[in-house]
Amino acid sequence: MDSSQRRTLRERLTSLLSFRATVGRREYAAVGVGLAVLKYAVEAAVIGSFTGKSYTPLDFVNPLLSSRAHFTADAPAWFGMGWVLWTLPFLWIAVSMSVRRASDIGISPWWGLVVLVPFVNLVGMWALAAAPTRLVVPRTPEEQQKEEQQAAEIQRAWSPPATASELPPDYVSPLQPVYAALLGLTAGVGFMVAIVLLSVFVLSSYGAVLFFGSPIIAGAVSAYLLNAGSPRGLGITVLHSLATITVASLGFLLFGLEGAICIVMAIPIMAPLTIFGAVIGYSIATSLGRPEQSERPGMLGCMILLPVIAVVESRLEPQPTIEIMTPIVIDAPPERVWGHVIAFSEIESPPEWFFRMGIASPQRSRIEGTGVGAIRYCEFTTGTFVEPITVWDPPHRLAFDVTEQPEPMFELTPYRHIHPPHLDGSFRSLRGEFRLIALPDGRTRLEGRTWYQLRIHPLSYWTIWTDSIDDRIHLRVLEHIRDLSETPSSEVPLLHSPHAQD
């Protein structure tokens, strides 16, 4: 590849990723269709290869992120995060080109964010691809003078009151950037707090609007207000967006809206999205905005539309059942392992650091009765799981439902009696199972399974956390059963029956 070809390739990549130059409808349509075909072809091939499932075009255009859980259920642990990372550059290009296409049409660039709205994004992209480029009409001297007067009025509005009448006409107060920064920070933080209050406390929803949409819009709003009066620079804008999400997170913690563990888990997805939104807002304020009009109505439209989407999302959230399986090999026959599966003694090994931070950690289990209908109690640091036995097949399989469960964690908050809402019902364990498979040389493959539902979206991100935590819980129990089974002196726990005589 010679230098001219490399330069051409670099220019094409810049055109795809940049937020500066406008985009014509032919380029917008060609790139959009081409990238959609590429993304679908790769995803269908990878999903078919790793899971054996058919990924249809209808699955591809399904706007509900939670629908992807069906295709990640039987995939490797890294698959969900890999899917998220693979999607990010396509998302960037889609938003970049849509915002610039809206500017090319002559409407507010904020309308380009329609590509982020489920159900209407495909219609919005077709509309952007079909609309003609705005014809630029030369301005008359009177119009030019009027625009200059409006610009001067905007400049005065963003400046603090003058304290001396002798100020030069081009004087810019050193406090003006401070006002812009505080305005952007206040608007961004206030918007995120409003979305949290609506989603969590009114709609009882931890959806994609909360963790995906709100950081993008908050970052865009804070960046636009920071730069609307005068450009501050992209680096300053990115730092300002990070300050916005930091202040919002501290506010959630100090006012008891969320705990530290949930906030730490959310930061890896929300911080990059806030920066992404900041780039959008910065570009609208500095290069894509229409000089003859303010872009604040479009900004306000986005801020109003997102709560509406939150209401719709809360009514349509599916709750797929997710399965997690953890195996271990034990140097003991199934007949010996079985006794420690149905009930096991106190786990004395030190818990891992995340369990010490407050994540529910298994401690011991006991059982009352035998056979189907017996009740197994698995005690965690946060409380007890009540597990009626549904399959009793010694020494091969033990299955049970979960009728009662404790909170999944002790949240870290500054207040003793604050109870973050996500602890109630966001994670629900449905049933569990142990399978004992006899291996050569008297060994046993022990598999622990849990089926659960998660009401926090997008699932492709949050199941990375929940699957990892469930896997570590399984492993802590299975390793304890292994140690008991491989120790000849260990006693098999007695079965407890509510009808036993003293």
Short mmCIF file of C-alpha atoms in Angstrom, two decimals:
data_model
loop_
_atom_site.label_atom_id
_atom_site.label_comp_id
_atom_site.label_asym_id
_atom_site.label_seq_id
_atom_site.Cartn_x
_atom_site.Cartn_y
_atom_site.Cartn_z
CA MET A 1 0.00 0.00 0.00
CA ASP A 2 1.59 3.27 -1.12
CA SER A 3 1.40 6.61 0.68
CA SER A 4 -1.55 7.90 -1.36
CA GLN A 5 -3.58 4.78 -0.58
CA ARG A 6 -2.73 5.04 3.10
CA ARG A 7 -3.76 8.69 3.05
CA THR A 8 -7.05 7.81 1.35
CA LEU A 9 -7.75 5.07 3.90
CA ARG A 10 -6.95 7.45 6.75
CA GLU A 11 -9.28 10.07 5.31
CA ARG A 12 -12.10 7.53 4.97
CA LEU A 13 -11.68 6.38 8.57
CA THR A 14 -11.63 9.99 9.72
CA SER A 15 -14.80 10.63 7.76
CA LEU A 16 -16.51 7.73 9.52
CA LEU A 17 -15.43 8.62 13.05
CA SER A 18 -15.31 12.40 12.95
CA PHE A 19 -18.05 14.72 14.19
CA ARG A 20 -17.00 17.70 12.05
CA ALA A 21 -17.83 17.42 8.34
CA THR A 22 -21.43 16.96 7.24
CA VAL A 23 -22.56 13.78 5.46
CA GLY A 24 -24.58 13.54 2.25
CA ARG A 25 -27.49 11.16 1.94
CA ARG A 26 -25.79 8.83 -0.56
CA GLU A 27 -22.74 8.35 1.67
CA TYR A 28 -24.95 7.98 4.73
CA ALA A 29 -27.10 5.27 3.13
CA ALA A 30 -24.16 3.38 1.60
CA VAL A 31 -22.11 3.31 4.80
CA GLY A 32 -25.14 2.46 6.94
CA VAL A 33 -26.23 -0.50 4.83
CA GLY A 34 -22.66 -1.74 4.37
CA LEU A 35 -21.82 -1.67 8.07
CA ALA A 36 -25.16 -3.28 8.98
CA VAL A 37 -24.51 -6.17 6.60
CA LEU A 38 -20.96 -6.59 7.91
CA LYS A 39 -22.07 -6.53 11.55
CA TYR A 40 -24.88 -9.01 11.01
CA ALA A 41 -22.73 -11.43 8.99
CA VAL A 42 -19.98 -11.51 11.63
CA GLU A 43 -22.40 -11.84 14.54
CA ALA A 44 -24.43 -14.60 12.89
CA ALA A 45 -21.26 -16.55 12.11
CA VAL A 46 -19.79 -16.16 15.60
CA ILE A 47 -23.05 -16.99 17.40
CA GLY A 48 -23.60 -20.04 15.22
CA SER A 49 -20.03 -21.18 15.80
CA PHE A 50 -20.01 -20.83 19.59
CA THR A 51 -23.63 -21.64 20.50
CA GLY A 52 -25.10 -23.49 17.51
CA LYS A 53 -28.06 -21.08 17.51
CA SER A 54 -29.54 -19.36 14.48
CA TYR A 55 -29.24 -15.57 14.58
CA THR A 56 -31.79 -14.22 12.12
CA PRO A 57 -32.07 -10.73 10.62
CA LEU A 58 -35.12 -10.19 12.85
CA ASP A 59 -32.97 -10.94 15.88
CA PHE A 60 -30.41 -8.47 14.57
CA VAL A 61 -32.88 -5.56 14.30
CA ASN A 62 -34.68 -6.39 17.56
CA PRO A 63 -34.38 -3.12 19.52
CA LEU A 64 -34.50 -4.74 22.97
CA LEU A 65 -30.96 -5.26 24.25
CA SER A 66 -32.25 -7.88 26.68
CA SER A 67 -33.16 -10.13 23.74
CA ARG A 68 -29.43 -10.81 23.29
CA ALA A 69 -29.40 -12.84 26.52
CA HIS A 70 -30.78 -15.86 24.64
CA PHE A 71 -27.65 -15.95 22.47
CA THR A 72 -25.15 -15.47 25.30
CA ALA A 73 -26.65 -18.09 27.62
CA ASP A 74 -24.64 -21.04 26.21
CA ALA A 75 -21.63 -19.02 25.05
CA PRO A 76 -18.23 -18.67 26.76
CA ALA A 77 -17.96 -16.27 29.71
CA TRP A 78 -16.21 -13.60 27.63
CA PHE A 79 -18.86 -13.60 24.91
CA GLY A 80 -21.14 -10.94 26.39
CA MET A 81 -18.37 -8.41 26.94
CA GLY A 82 -16.90 -9.22 23.54
CA TRP A 83 -20.27 -8.47 21.95
CA VAL A 84 -20.46 -5.13 23.76
CA LEU A 85 -16.93 -4.13 22.68
CA TRP A 86 -17.59 -5.24 19.09
CA THR A 87 -20.73 -3.06 18.99
CA LEU A 88 -19.09 0.13 20.31
CA PRO A 89 -17.33 1.26 17.08
CA PHE A 90 -20.50 0.64 15.07
CA LEU A 91 -22.45 2.69 17.60
CA TRP A 92 -19.91 5.51 17.37
CA ILE A 93 -20.08 5.58 13.58
CA ALA A 94 -23.90 5.44 13.56
CA VAL A 95 -24.22 8.39 15.94
CA SER A 96 -21.41 10.35 14.29
CA MET A 97 -22.87 10.06 10.81
CA SER A 98 -26.46 10.61 11.96
CA VAL A 99 -25.64 13.80 13.86
CA ARG A 100 -23.71 15.15 10.85
CA ARG A 101 -26.47 14.04 8.44
CA ALA A 102 -29.03 15.96 10.49
CA SER A 103 -26.82 19.03 10.28
CA ASP A 104 -26.49 18.54 6.51
CA ILE A 105 -30.28 18.39 6.18
CA GLY A 106 -30.63 21.65 8.05
CA ILE A 107 -32.35 20.36 11.19
CA SER A 108 -30.91 20.32 14.68
CA PRO A 109 -27.98 17.89 15.01
CA TRP A 110 -29.63 16.63 18.21
CA TRP A 111 -32.11 14.83 15.96
CA GLY A 112 -29.26 12.54 14.91
CA LEU A 113 -29.46 10.89 18.33
CA VAL A 114 -32.65 9.21 17.14
CA VAL A 115 -30.42 6.24 16.22
CA LEU A 116 -30.17 5.50 19.96
CA VAL A 117 -33.94 5.27 20.45
CA PRO A 118 -35.33 1.70 20.33
CA PHE A 119 -38.20 0.96 17.92
CA VAL A 120 -37.92 4.27 16.03
CA ASN A 121 -34.21 4.20 15.23
CA LEU A 122 -34.63 2.30 11.96
CA VAL A 123 -37.34 4.70 10.78
CA GLY A 124 -35.18 7.63 11.83
CA MET A 125 -32.18 6.36 9.88
CA TRP A 126 -34.29 5.80 6.75
CA ALA A 127 -35.63 9.34 7.09
CA LEU A 128 -32.11 10.75 7.44
CA ALA A 129 -30.98 8.79 4.39
CA ALA A 130 -33.89 10.05 2.29
CA ALA A 131 -33.84 13.75 3.19
CA PRO A 132 -32.04 16.06 0.72
CA THR A 133 -29.14 18.30 1.60
CA ARG A 134 -30.15 21.80 2.66
CA LEU A 135 -29.53 24.41 0.01
CA VAL A 136 -27.46 27.28 1.39
CA VAL A 137 -29.00 30.61 0.37
CA PRO A 138 -26.62 33.60 0.38
CA ARG A 139 -27.37 35.95 3.25
CA THR A 140 -28.20 39.61 2.69
CA PRO A 141 -26.24 42.33 4.53
CA GLU A 142 -29.28 42.89 6.76
CA GLU A 143 -29.37 39.21 7.75
CA GLN A 144 -25.64 39.25 8.39
CA GLN A 145 -26.01 42.30 10.65
CA LYS A 146 -28.90 40.66 12.51
CA GLU A 147 -26.85 37.50 13.11
CA GLU A 148 -23.95 39.55 14.45
CA GLN A 149 -26.32 41.34 16.82
CA GLN A 150 -27.72 38.02 18.04
CA ALA A 151 -24.22 36.68 18.56
CA ALA A 152 -23.35 39.76 20.59
CA GLU A 153 -26.47 39.29 22.72
CA ILE A 154 -25.55 35.67 23.37
CA GLN A 155 -22.04 36.73 24.32
CA ARG A 156 -23.40 39.28 26.79
CA ALA A 157 -25.81 36.73 28.25
CA TRP A 158 -22.98 34.34 28.99
CA SER A 159 -20.83 37.03 30.61
CA PRO A 160 -21.32 38.22 34.21
CA PRO A 161 -22.49 41.78 34.79
CA ALA A 162 -19.75 44.32 34.07
CA THR A 163 -18.48 46.31 37.05
CA ALA A 164 -17.00 49.14 35.03
CA SER A 165 -18.33 51.03 32.04
CA GLU A 166 -14.85 51.38 30.54
CA LEU A 167 -14.57 47.70 29.57
CA PRO A 168 -13.38 47.25 25.95
CA PRO A 169 -15.89 45.81 23.46
CA ASP A 170 -13.97 42.52 23.10
CA TYR A 171 -13.53 42.04 26.84
CA VAL A 172 -14.25 38.50 28.06
CA SER A 173 -14.67 38.05 31.79
CA PRO A 174 -12.40 35.44 33.39
CA LEU A 175 -15.50 34.20 35.24
CA GLN A 176 -17.39 33.33 32.06
CA PRO A 177 -15.85 29.82 31.72
CA VAL A 178 -16.71 29.17 35.37
CA TYR A 179 -20.36 30.04 34.77
CA ALA A 180 -20.46 27.81 31.68
CA ALA A 181 -18.83 24.92 33.55
CA LEU A 182 -21.23 25.23 36.50
CA LEU A 183 -24.24 25.46 34.19
CA GLY A 184 -23.19 22.35 32.26
CA LEU A 185 -22.34 20.46 35.45
CA THR A 186 -25.64 21.36 37.10
CA ALA A 187 -27.69 20.43 34.03
CA GLY A 188 -25.86 17.11 33.51
CA VAL A 189 -26.01 16.04 37.15
CA GLY A 190 -29.60 17.22 37.55
CA PHE A 191 -30.67 15.26 34.48
CA MET A 192 -29.02 12.05 35.72
CA VAL A 193 -30.60 12.43 39.17
CA ALA A 194 -34.01 12.99 37.57
CA ILE A 195 -33.66 9.84 35.44
CA VAL A 196 -32.63 7.80 38.50
CA LEU A 197 -35.61 9.05 40.50
CA LEU A 198 -38.00 8.32 37.64
CA SER A 199 -36.58 4.93 36.66
CA VAL A 200 -35.86 3.49 40.09
CA PHE A 201 -38.40 5.06 42.45
CA VAL A 202 -41.35 5.62 40.11
CA LEU A 203 -41.04 2.92 37.44
CA SER A 204 -39.05 0.38 39.51
CA SER A 205 -36.86 -0.15 36.46
CA TYR A 206 -33.12 -0.56 36.12
CA GLY A 207 -33.20 -0.43 32.34
CA ALA A 208 -30.98 0.55 29.46
CA VAL A 209 -32.29 4.12 29.67
CA LEU A 210 -30.73 4.43 33.12
CA PHE A 211 -27.33 2.89 32.38
CA PHE A 212 -27.04 3.53 28.63
CA GLY A 213 -29.15 6.50 27.59
CA SER A 214 -28.79 8.83 30.58
CA PRO A 215 -24.96 9.04 30.58
CA ILE A 216 -24.89 9.81 26.84
CA ILE A 217 -27.50 12.57 27.09
CA ALA A 218 -26.08 13.96 30.34
CA GLY A 219 -22.60 14.09 28.81
CA ALA A 220 -23.90 15.75 25.65
CA VAL A 221 -25.95 18.33 27.56
CA SER A 222 -23.13 19.28 29.94
CA ALA A 223 -20.64 19.55 27.05
CA TYR A 224 -22.96 21.61 24.88
CA LEU A 225 -23.65 24.12 27.66
CA LEU A 226 -19.95 24.29 28.48
CA ASN A 227 -19.01 25.17 24.89
CA ALA A 228 -22.07 27.03 23.56
CA GLY A 229 -20.79 30.46 24.53
CA SER A 230 -17.18 29.87 23.55
CA PRO A 231 -15.27 26.65 22.72
CA ARG A 232 -13.27 25.37 25.70
CA GLY A 233 -11.38 22.58 23.95
CA LEU A 234 -12.14 18.86 23.67
CA GLY A 235 -9.75 17.87 26.48
CA ILE A 236 -11.39 20.25 28.94
CA THR A 237 -14.80 19.02 27.79
CA VAL A 238 -13.91 15.37 28.45
CA LEU A 239 -12.62 16.23 31.94
CA HIS A 240 -15.81 18.19 32.56
CA SER A 241 -17.92 15.17 31.55
CA LEU A 242 -15.98 12.94 33.96
CA ALA A 243 -16.56 15.53 36.70
CA THR A 244 -20.28 15.39 35.85
CA ILE A 245 -20.58 11.63 36.34
CA THR A 246 -18.35 11.78 39.44
CA VAL A 247 -20.53 14.41 41.11
CA ALA A 248 -23.67 12.51 40.14
CA SER A 249 -22.28 9.25 41.59
CA LEU A 250 -21.30 10.95 44.83
CA GLY A 251 -24.77 12.45 44.99
CA PHE A 252 -26.37 9.02 44.57
CA LEU A 253 -24.20 7.72 47.42
CA LEU A 254 -24.62 10.66 49.81
CA PHE A 255 -28.38 10.87 49.36
CA GLY A 256 -28.82 7.12 49.71
CA LEU A 257 -30.13 6.55 46.19
CA GLU A 258 -27.52 3.86 45.49
CA GLY A 259 -24.72 2.02 47.24
CA ALA A 260 -21.01 2.04 46.48
CA ILE A 261 -20.91 -1.52 45.10
CA CYS A 262 -23.58 -0.83 42.46
CA ILE A 263 -21.93 2.48 41.51
CA VAL A 264 -18.53 0.81 41.08
CA MET A 265 -20.12 -1.85 38.88
CA ALA A 266 -21.86 0.79 36.75
CA ILE A 267 -18.88 3.12 36.24
CA PRO A 268 -17.13 0.95 33.57
CA ILE A 269 -20.12 1.34 31.24
CA MET A 270 -21.37 4.79 32.25
CA ALA A 271 -18.04 6.69 32.20
CA PRO A 272 -17.17 5.87 28.53
CA LEU A 273 -20.76 6.63 27.48
CA THR A 274 -20.62 9.98 29.26
CA ILE A 275 -17.42 10.84 27.39
CA PHE A 276 -19.08 9.73 24.15
CA GLY A 277 -21.97 12.06 24.87
CA ALA A 278 -19.53 14.87 25.67
CA VAL A 279 -17.93 14.51 22.23
CA ILE A 280 -21.39 14.79 20.66
CA GLY A 281 -22.30 17.88 22.67
CA TYR A 282 -18.94 19.51 21.99
CA SER A 283 -19.30 18.95 18.24
CA ILE A 284 -22.84 20.36 18.14
CA ALA A 285 -21.71 23.46 20.03
CA THR A 286 -18.53 24.10 18.04
CA SER A 287 -18.97 22.85 14.47
CA LEU A 288 -22.34 21.26 13.65
CA GLY A 289 -24.74 23.80 15.09
CA ARG A 290 -26.72 26.08 12.79
CA PRO A 291 -25.31 29.62 13.09
CA GLU A 292 -28.68 31.26 12.59
CA GLN A 293 -30.46 29.24 15.33
CA SER A 294 -29.92 28.06 18.88
CA GLU A 295 -29.65 24.31 19.33
CA ARG A 296 -31.09 24.38 22.84
CA PRO A 297 -34.62 23.36 21.72
CA GLY A 298 -33.17 20.17 20.23
CA MET A 299 -31.22 19.55 23.41
CA LEU A 300 -34.35 20.01 25.52
CA GLY A 301 -36.22 17.67 23.18
CA CYS A 302 -33.70 14.91 23.89
CA MET A 303 -33.96 15.53 27.63
CA ILE A 304 -37.75 15.23 27.45
CA LEU A 305 -37.76 12.21 25.13
CA LEU A 306 -35.55 10.00 27.31
CA PRO A 307 -38.02 9.82 30.25
CA VAL A 308 -40.76 8.88 27.77
CA ILE A 309 -38.55 6.04 26.51
CA ALA A 310 -37.96 4.98 30.14
CA VAL A 311 -41.72 4.62 30.67
CA VAL A 312 -42.09 2.50 27.53
CA GLU A 313 -39.06 0.38 28.39
CA SER A 314 -40.37 -0.37 31.88
CA ARG A 315 -43.51 -1.87 30.30
CA LEU A 316 -41.64 -4.00 27.77
CA GLU A 317 -38.70 -5.36 29.76
CA PRO A 318 -38.50 -9.13 29.21
CA GLN A 319 -37.07 -11.30 31.97
CA PRO A 320 -35.20 -14.21 30.37
CA THR A 321 -33.98 -17.00 32.59
CA ILE A 322 -30.19 -17.23 32.75
CA GLU A 323 -28.31 -20.44 33.57
CA ILE A 324 -24.82 -20.61 35.07
CA MET A 325 -22.93 -23.90 35.54
CA THR A 326 -19.69 -24.54 37.42
CA PRO A 327 -17.94 -27.96 37.41
CA ILE A 328 -15.28 -29.50 39.64
CA VAL A 329 -13.60 -32.93 39.77
CA ILE A 330 -13.46 -34.68 43.16
CA ASP A 331 -11.20 -37.57 44.06
CA ALA A 332 -13.99 -39.54 45.72
CA PRO A 333 -16.90 -41.73 44.50
CA PRO A 334 -20.37 -40.23 43.97
CA GLU A 335 -21.77 -42.18 46.94
CA ARG A 336 -19.49 -40.27 49.31
CA VAL A 337 -19.89 -36.92 47.58
CA TRP A 338 -23.69 -37.15 47.71
CA GLY A 339 -23.84 -36.85 51.48
CA HIS A 340 -21.93 -33.57 51.42
CA VAL A 341 -24.03 -32.22 48.55
CA ILE A 342 -27.38 -32.48 50.32
CA ALA A 343 -25.92 -30.71 53.37
CA PHE A 344 -22.47 -29.46 54.23
CA SER A 345 -20.76 -28.14 57.34
CA GLU A 346 -19.37 -24.66 58.00
CA ILE A 347 -17.11 -23.30 55.26
CA GLU A 348 -14.01 -22.25 57.17
CA SER A 349 -11.75 -21.11 54.32
CA PRO A 350 -11.28 -17.31 54.21
CA PRO A 351 -13.73 -15.65 51.79
CA GLU A 352 -12.38 -13.79 48.79
CA TRP A 353 -12.10 -9.99 48.90
CA PHE A 354 -15.37 -9.28 47.09
CA PHE A 355 -17.27 -11.42 49.59
CA ARG A 356 -15.67 -9.42 52.39
CA MET A 357 -16.84 -6.21 50.68
CA GLY A 358 -20.48 -7.28 51.12
CA ILE A 359 -21.39 -9.76 48.36
CA ALA A 360 -23.47 -12.63 49.79
CA SER A 361 -21.15 -15.54 50.64
CA PRO A 362 -22.24 -19.16 51.34
CA GLN A 363 -21.54 -20.45 54.85
CA ARG A 364 -23.30 -23.79 55.46
CA SER A 365 -26.36 -25.84 54.53
CA ARG A 366 -28.75 -28.23 56.22
CA ILE A 367 -31.75 -30.29 55.14
CA GLU A 368 -34.98 -31.32 56.82
CA GLY A 369 -36.37 -34.62 55.60
CA THR A 370 -35.39 -36.80 52.67
CA GLY A 371 -36.62 -37.24 49.15
CA VAL A 372 -38.79 -34.95 47.07
CA GLY A 373 -40.48 -32.40 49.33
CA ALA A 374 -37.61 -32.17 51.81
CA ILE A 375 -36.48 -28.63 52.59
CA ARG A 376 -32.88 -27.60 52.17
CA TYR A 377 -31.61 -24.41 53.83
CA CYS A 378 -28.48 -22.82 52.40
CA GLU A 379 -27.20 -20.13 54.74
CA PHE A 380 -25.34 -17.09 53.37
CA THR A 381 -23.84 -14.09 55.10
CA THR A 382 -26.93 -12.05 54.16
CA GLY A 383 -29.56 -14.66 55.11
CA THR A 384 -30.96 -18.05 54.15
CA PHE A 385 -32.12 -19.58 50.88
CA VAL A 386 -35.14 -21.88 51.31
CA GLU A 387 -34.95 -24.70 48.76
CA PRO A 388 -37.71 -27.35 48.48
CA ILE A 389 -36.31 -30.48 46.85
CA THR A 390 -37.85 -31.30 43.45
CA VAL A 391 -35.53 -34.12 42.30
CA TRP A 392 -33.92 -36.63 44.69
CA ASP A 393 -31.87 -39.19 42.77
CA PRO A 394 -28.95 -40.38 44.93
CA PRO A 395 -26.12 -40.37 44.10
CA HIS A 396 -26.72 -38.73 40.73
CA ARG A 397 -28.86 -35.60 40.90
CA LEU A 398 -30.29 -33.18 43.45
CA ALA A 399 -32.56 -30.38 42.20
CA PHE A 400 -34.56 -27.77 44.09
CA ASP A 401 -36.64 -24.63 43.69
CA VAL A 402 -35.90 -21.39 45.53
CA THR A 403 -38.95 -20.09 47.39
CA GLU A 404 -37.19 -17.57 49.63
CA GLN A 405 -33.89 -15.79 49.24
CA PRO A 406 -31.93 -13.13 51.12
CA GLU A 407 -30.52 -9.92 49.69
CA PRO A 408 -27.67 -10.45 47.21
CA MET A 409 -25.32 -8.15 49.14
CA PHE A 410 -24.83 -5.77 52.00
CA GLU A 411 -24.56 -2.45 50.14
CA LEU A 412 -21.90 0.03 51.20
CA THR A 413 -23.60 3.32 52.08
CA PRO A 414 -22.80 6.09 54.57
CA TYR A 415 -26.06 5.34 56.37
CA ARG A 416 -27.01 2.33 58.41
CA HIS A 417 -30.70 2.11 57.57
CA ILE A 418 -30.65 3.19 53.92
CA HIS A 419 -31.82 0.35 51.69
CA PRO A 420 -31.01 0.86 47.97
CA PRO A 421 -33.98 -0.36 45.87
CA HIS A 422 -31.90 -2.62 43.63
CA LEU A 423 -31.51 -5.06 46.55
CA ASP A 424 -35.19 -5.99 46.25
CA GLY A 425 -36.02 -8.16 43.27
CA SER A 426 -33.33 -7.06 40.81
CA PHE A 427 -31.68 -10.48 41.18
CA ARG A 428 -33.97 -13.47 41.65
CA SER A 429 -32.74 -17.03 42.00
CA LEU A 430 -35.32 -19.47 40.59
CA ARG A 431 -33.88 -22.95 41.08
CA GLY A 432 -30.66 -24.90 41.44
CA GLU A 433 -29.21 -28.31 40.81
CA PHE A 434 -26.25 -30.58 41.58
CA ARG A 435 -25.27 -33.35 39.17
CA LEU A 436 -22.82 -36.07 40.13
CA ILE A 437 -21.16 -37.89 37.23
CA ALA A 438 -19.05 -40.97 37.97
CA LEU A 439 -15.56 -40.87 36.43
CA PRO A 440 -12.90 -43.58 36.07
CA ASP A 441 -10.72 -44.43 39.07
CA GLY A 442 -13.51 -43.69 41.54
CA ARG A 443 -13.65 -39.94 40.92
CA THR A 444 -16.69 -37.68 40.51
CA ARG A 445 -17.46 -34.72 38.30
CA LEU A 446 -19.72 -32.46 40.35
CA GLU A 447 -21.68 -29.76 38.50
CA GLY A 448 -23.47 -26.93 40.27
CA ARG A 449 -26.17 -25.06 38.37
CA THR A 450 -28.26 -21.98 39.11
CA TRP A 451 -31.11 -20.50 37.08
CA TYR A 452 -31.86 -16.86 37.80
CA GLN A 453 -33.54 -13.73 36.46
CA LEU A 454 -31.95 -10.29 36.35
CA ARG A 455 -33.94 -7.04 36.17
CA ILE A 456 -30.98 -4.79 35.38
CA HIS A 457 -30.24 -3.92 31.76
CA PRO A 458 -28.47 -4.14 29.39
CA LEU A 459 -28.10 -7.81 30.24
CA SER A 460 -25.08 -8.22 27.96
CA TYR A 461 -23.16 -6.01 30.40
CA TRP A 462 -24.65 -6.85 33.79
CA THR A 463 -24.54 -10.63 33.33
CA ILE A 464 -20.76 -10.30 33.16
CA TRP A 465 -20.91 -9.32 36.84
CA THR A 466 -23.70 -11.65 37.97
CA ASP A 467 -22.34 -14.72 36.15
CA SER A 468 -18.89 -14.12 37.63
CA ILE A 469 -20.28 -13.72 41.14
CA ASP A 470 -22.50 -16.80 40.80
CA ASP A 471 -19.56 -18.79 39.48
CA ARG A 472 -17.45 -17.79 42.51
CA ILE A 473 -20.31 -18.73 44.87
CA HIS A 474 -20.60 -22.12 43.15
CA LEU A 475 -16.86 -22.65 43.32
CA ARG A 476 -16.68 -21.79 47.02
CA VAL A 477 -19.35 -24.42 47.76
CA LEU A 478 -17.96 -27.04 45.37
CA GLU A 479 -14.41 -26.69 46.69
CA HIS A 480 -15.71 -27.12 50.22
CA ILE A 481 -17.64 -30.26 49.18
CA ARG A 482 -14.49 -31.53 47.47
CA ASP A 483 -12.37 -30.99 50.58
CA LEU A 484 -14.93 -32.77 52.77
CA SER A 485 -15.32 -35.67 50.33
CA GLU A 486 -11.58 -36.18 49.92
CA THR A 487 -10.95 -36.18 53.68
CA PRO A 488 -11.48 -39.73 54.98
CA SER A 489 -12.11 -38.56 58.55
CA SER A 490 -14.89 -36.13 57.58
CA GLU A 491 -18.39 -37.14 58.60
CA VAL A 492 -21.36 -37.04 56.28
CA PRO A 493 -23.92 -34.61 57.79
CA LEU A 494 -26.99 -36.19 59.36
CA LEU A 495 -30.35 -35.52 57.77
CA HIS A 496 -32.62 -33.33 59.88
CA SER A 497 -36.30 -34.19 59.89
CA PRO A 498 -39.00 -32.09 61.52
CA HIS A 499 -40.61 -35.41 62.60
CA ALA A 500 -37.46 -36.85 64.19
CA GLN A 501 -37.77 -37.97 67.83
CA ASP A 502 -35.35 -36.79 70.52
#
